[in-house]
Amino acid sequence: MMNTPRKLAQRELDLIQKLANCQLAMTPREFEAKWDVTRVQMAALCNCSLGSVKRWFKSGRDYTAPNHYHLRYLAITDLILEYFDEIPPELLRSILKSQGAANNLKI
């Protein structure tokens, strides 16, 4: 049995428009400078290979730019890490539940 989708009010439509135009991004170098993460952890956060992450830090013809969604993953992770203590536990559980990650997290 499928649920009927919720109707969107004007405020939700406005929010969707703002999110669609949002340029939320953080470069791998910015993220690495701010947070003590390994390249393996960064690859896991960005859902990509370690080789991809290593190429983001190379120069010259060996350099490969991260995709826009990698930059967004890093920016979202930065926000969650930065404001972790201020995020309501229910919201944090909701964010993490799809991966089962909330089960082992002390909230």
PDB file of C-alpha atoms in Angstrom:
ATOM      1  CA  MET A   1       0.000   0.000   0.000  1.00  0.00           C
ATOM      2  CA  MET A   2       1.514   3.325  -1.070  1.00  0.00           C
ATOM      3  CA  ASN A   3       1.091   6.461   0.969  1.00  0.00           C
ATOM      4  CA  THR A   4      -0.167   9.608  -0.678  1.00  0.00           C
ATOM      5  CA  PRO A   5       2.665  12.127  -1.039  1.00  0.00           C
ATOM      6  CA  ARG A   6       2.405  15.219   1.125  1.00  0.00           C
ATOM      7  CA  LYS A   7       1.254  18.360  -0.626  1.00  0.00           C
ATOM      8  CA  LEU A   8       3.838  21.122  -0.748  1.00  0.00           C
ATOM      9  CA  ALA A   9       2.943  24.498   0.679  1.00  0.00           C
ATOM     10  CA  GLN A  10       4.495  27.683  -0.667  1.00  0.00           C
ATOM     11  CA  ARG A  11       7.216  27.664   2.003  1.00  0.00           C
ATOM     12  CA  GLU A  12       8.305  24.160   0.943  1.00  0.00           C
ATOM     13  CA  LEU A  13       8.268  25.198  -2.725  1.00  0.00           C
ATOM     14  CA  ASP A  14      10.361  28.255  -1.844  1.00  0.00           C
ATOM     15  CA  LEU A  15      12.791  26.069   0.102  1.00  0.00           C
ATOM     16  CA  ILE A  16      13.106  23.640  -2.817  1.00  0.00           C
ATOM     17  CA  GLN A  17      13.942  26.564  -5.104  1.00  0.00           C
ATOM     18  CA  LYS A  18      16.575  27.869  -2.694  1.00  0.00           C
ATOM     19  CA  LEU A  19      18.114  24.410  -2.257  1.00  0.00           C
ATOM     20  CA  ALA A  20      18.173  23.895  -6.021  1.00  0.00           C
ATOM     21  CA  ASN A  21      20.172  27.114  -6.386  1.00  0.00           C
ATOM     22  CA  CYS A  22      22.379  26.483  -3.363  1.00  0.00           C
ATOM     23  CA  GLN A  23      26.090  26.290  -4.087  1.00  0.00           C
ATOM     24  CA  LEU A  24      26.930  24.315  -0.951  1.00  0.00           C
ATOM     25  CA  ALA A  25      30.455  23.037  -1.501  1.00  0.00           C
ATOM     26  CA  MET A  26      33.707  22.400   0.333  1.00  0.00           C
ATOM     27  CA  THR A  27      36.888  21.375  -1.421  1.00  0.00           C
ATOM     28  CA  PRO A  28      38.832  18.314  -0.285  1.00  0.00           C
ATOM     29  CA  ARG A  29      41.750  20.566   0.697  1.00  0.00           C
ATOM     30  CA  GLU A  30      39.466  22.799   2.796  1.00  0.00           C
ATOM     31  CA  PHE A  31      37.913  19.760   4.466  1.00  0.00           C
ATOM     32  CA  GLU A  32      41.278  18.152   5.159  1.00  0.00           C
ATOM     33  CA  ALA A  33      42.638  21.431   6.586  1.00  0.00           C
ATOM     34  CA  LYS A  34      39.671  21.710   8.955  1.00  0.00           C
ATOM     35  CA  TRP A  35      39.164  18.089  10.006  1.00  0.00           C
ATOM     36  CA  ASP A  36      41.768  15.458  10.898  1.00  0.00           C
ATOM     37  CA  VAL A  37      40.551  12.823   8.439  1.00  0.00           C
ATOM     38  CA  THR A  38      42.411  10.256   6.416  1.00  0.00           C
ATOM     39  CA  ARG A  39      42.048   9.974   2.676  1.00  0.00           C
ATOM     40  CA  VAL A  40      40.335   6.599   3.249  1.00  0.00           C
ATOM     41  CA  GLN A  41      37.740   8.316   5.444  1.00  0.00           C
ATOM     42  CA  MET A  42      37.283  11.040   2.836  1.00  0.00           C
ATOM     43  CA  ALA A  43      36.701   8.391   0.160  1.00  0.00           C
ATOM     44  CA  ALA A  44      34.066   6.758   2.376  1.00  0.00           C
ATOM     45  CA  LEU A  45      32.354  10.125   2.980  1.00  0.00           C
ATOM     46  CA  CYS A  46      32.303  10.867  -0.748  1.00  0.00           C
ATOM     47  CA  ASN A  47      31.320   7.337  -1.752  1.00  0.00           C
ATOM     48  CA  CYS A  48      34.265   7.014  -4.113  1.00  0.00           C
ATOM     49  CA  SER A  49      37.547   5.160  -4.382  1.00  0.00           C
ATOM     50  CA  LEU A  50      40.734   6.012  -2.528  1.00  0.00           C
ATOM     51  CA  GLY A  51      42.374   6.463  -5.932  1.00  0.00           C
ATOM     52  CA  SER A  52      39.881   9.195  -6.810  1.00  0.00           C
ATOM     53  CA  VAL A  53      40.605  11.040  -3.580  1.00  0.00           C
ATOM     54  CA  LYS A  54      44.361  10.763  -4.123  1.00  0.00           C
ATOM     55  CA  ARG A  55      43.969  12.295  -7.618  1.00  0.00           C
ATOM     56  CA  TRP A  56      42.163  15.302  -6.087  1.00  0.00           C
ATOM     57  CA  PHE A  57      45.397  16.156  -4.276  1.00  0.00           C
ATOM     58  CA  LYS A  58      47.749  15.636  -7.210  1.00  0.00           C
ATOM     59  CA  SER A  59      48.910  18.361  -9.563  1.00  0.00           C
ATOM     60  CA  GLY A  60      49.463  18.618 -13.271  1.00  0.00           C
ATOM     61  CA  ARG A  61      48.055  16.034 -15.627  1.00  0.00           C
ATOM     62  CA  ASP A  62      47.607  13.518 -12.770  1.00  0.00           C
ATOM     63  CA  TYR A  63      45.077  15.829 -11.101  1.00  0.00           C
ATOM     64  CA  THR A  64      41.378  15.007 -11.329  1.00  0.00           C
ATOM     65  CA  ALA A  65      38.804  17.453 -10.018  1.00  0.00           C
ATOM     66  CA  PRO A  66      36.172  16.162  -7.615  1.00  0.00           C
ATOM     67  CA  ASN A  67      32.609  16.152  -8.918  1.00  0.00           C
ATOM     68  CA  HIS A  68      30.079  18.658  -7.607  1.00  0.00           C
ATOM     69  CA  TYR A  69      28.403  15.975  -5.500  1.00  0.00           C
ATOM     70  CA  HIS A  70      31.721  15.175  -3.785  1.00  0.00           C
ATOM     71  CA  LEU A  71      32.017  18.848  -2.808  1.00  0.00           C
ATOM     72  CA  ARG A  72      28.461  18.786  -1.495  1.00  0.00           C
ATOM     73  CA  TYR A  73      29.072  15.593   0.548  1.00  0.00           C
ATOM     74  CA  LEU A  74      32.063  17.265   2.162  1.00  0.00           C
ATOM     75  CA  ALA A  75      30.129  20.467   2.879  1.00  0.00           C
ATOM     76  CA  ILE A  76      27.207  18.566   4.421  1.00  0.00           C
ATOM     77  CA  THR A  77      29.589  16.473   6.512  1.00  0.00           C
ATOM     78  CA  ASP A  78      31.336  19.670   7.630  1.00  0.00           C
ATOM     79  CA  LEU A  79      27.994  21.127   8.756  1.00  0.00           C
ATOM     80  CA  ILE A  80      27.063  17.975  10.654  1.00  0.00           C
ATOM     81  CA  LEU A  81      30.469  17.793  12.351  1.00  0.00           C
ATOM     82  CA  GLU A  82      30.488  21.521  13.134  1.00  0.00           C
ATOM     83  CA  TYR A  83      26.979  21.576  14.618  1.00  0.00           C
ATOM     84  CA  PHE A  84      26.795  18.004  15.927  1.00  0.00           C
ATOM     85  CA  ASP A  85      25.996  19.027  19.509  1.00  0.00           C
ATOM     86  CA  GLU A  86      23.216  21.336  18.342  1.00  0.00           C
ATOM     87  CA  ILE A  87      21.451  18.813  16.090  1.00  0.00           C
ATOM     88  CA  PRO A  88      18.374  17.362  17.796  1.00  0.00           C
ATOM     89  CA  PRO A  89      18.833  13.613  18.396  1.00  0.00           C
ATOM     90  CA  GLU A  90      15.688  12.768  16.411  1.00  0.00           C
ATOM     91  CA  LEU A  91      17.009  14.626  13.370  1.00  0.00           C
ATOM     92  CA  LEU A  92      20.417  12.995  13.670  1.00  0.00           C
ATOM     93  CA  ARG A  93      18.806   9.552  13.893  1.00  0.00           C
ATOM     94  CA  SER A  94      16.733  10.374  10.819  1.00  0.00           C
ATOM     95  CA  ILE A  95      19.803  11.466   8.865  1.00  0.00           C
ATOM     96  CA  LEU A  96      21.768   8.365   9.818  1.00  0.00           C
ATOM     97  CA  LYS A  97      19.062   5.688   9.881  1.00  0.00           C
ATOM     98  CA  SER A  98      19.300   4.680   6.237  1.00  0.00           C
ATOM     99  CA  GLN A  99      22.794   3.316   6.826  1.00  0.00           C
ATOM    100  CA  GLY A 100      22.076   1.899  10.277  1.00  0.00           C
ATOM    101  CA  ALA A 101      24.840   4.205  11.524  1.00  0.00           C
ATOM    102  CA  ALA A 102      22.701   5.658  14.295  1.00  0.00           C
ATOM    103  CA  ASN A 103      22.652   2.313  16.118  1.00  0.00           C
ATOM    104  CA  ASN A 104      26.238   2.645  17.325  1.00  0.00           C
ATOM    105  CA  LEU A 105      26.304   6.418  17.735  1.00  0.00           C
ATOM    106  CA  LYS A 106      26.107   7.912  21.215  1.00  0.00           C
ATOM    107  CA  ILE A 107      23.584  10.697  20.798  1.00  0.00           C
TER     108      ILE A 107
END
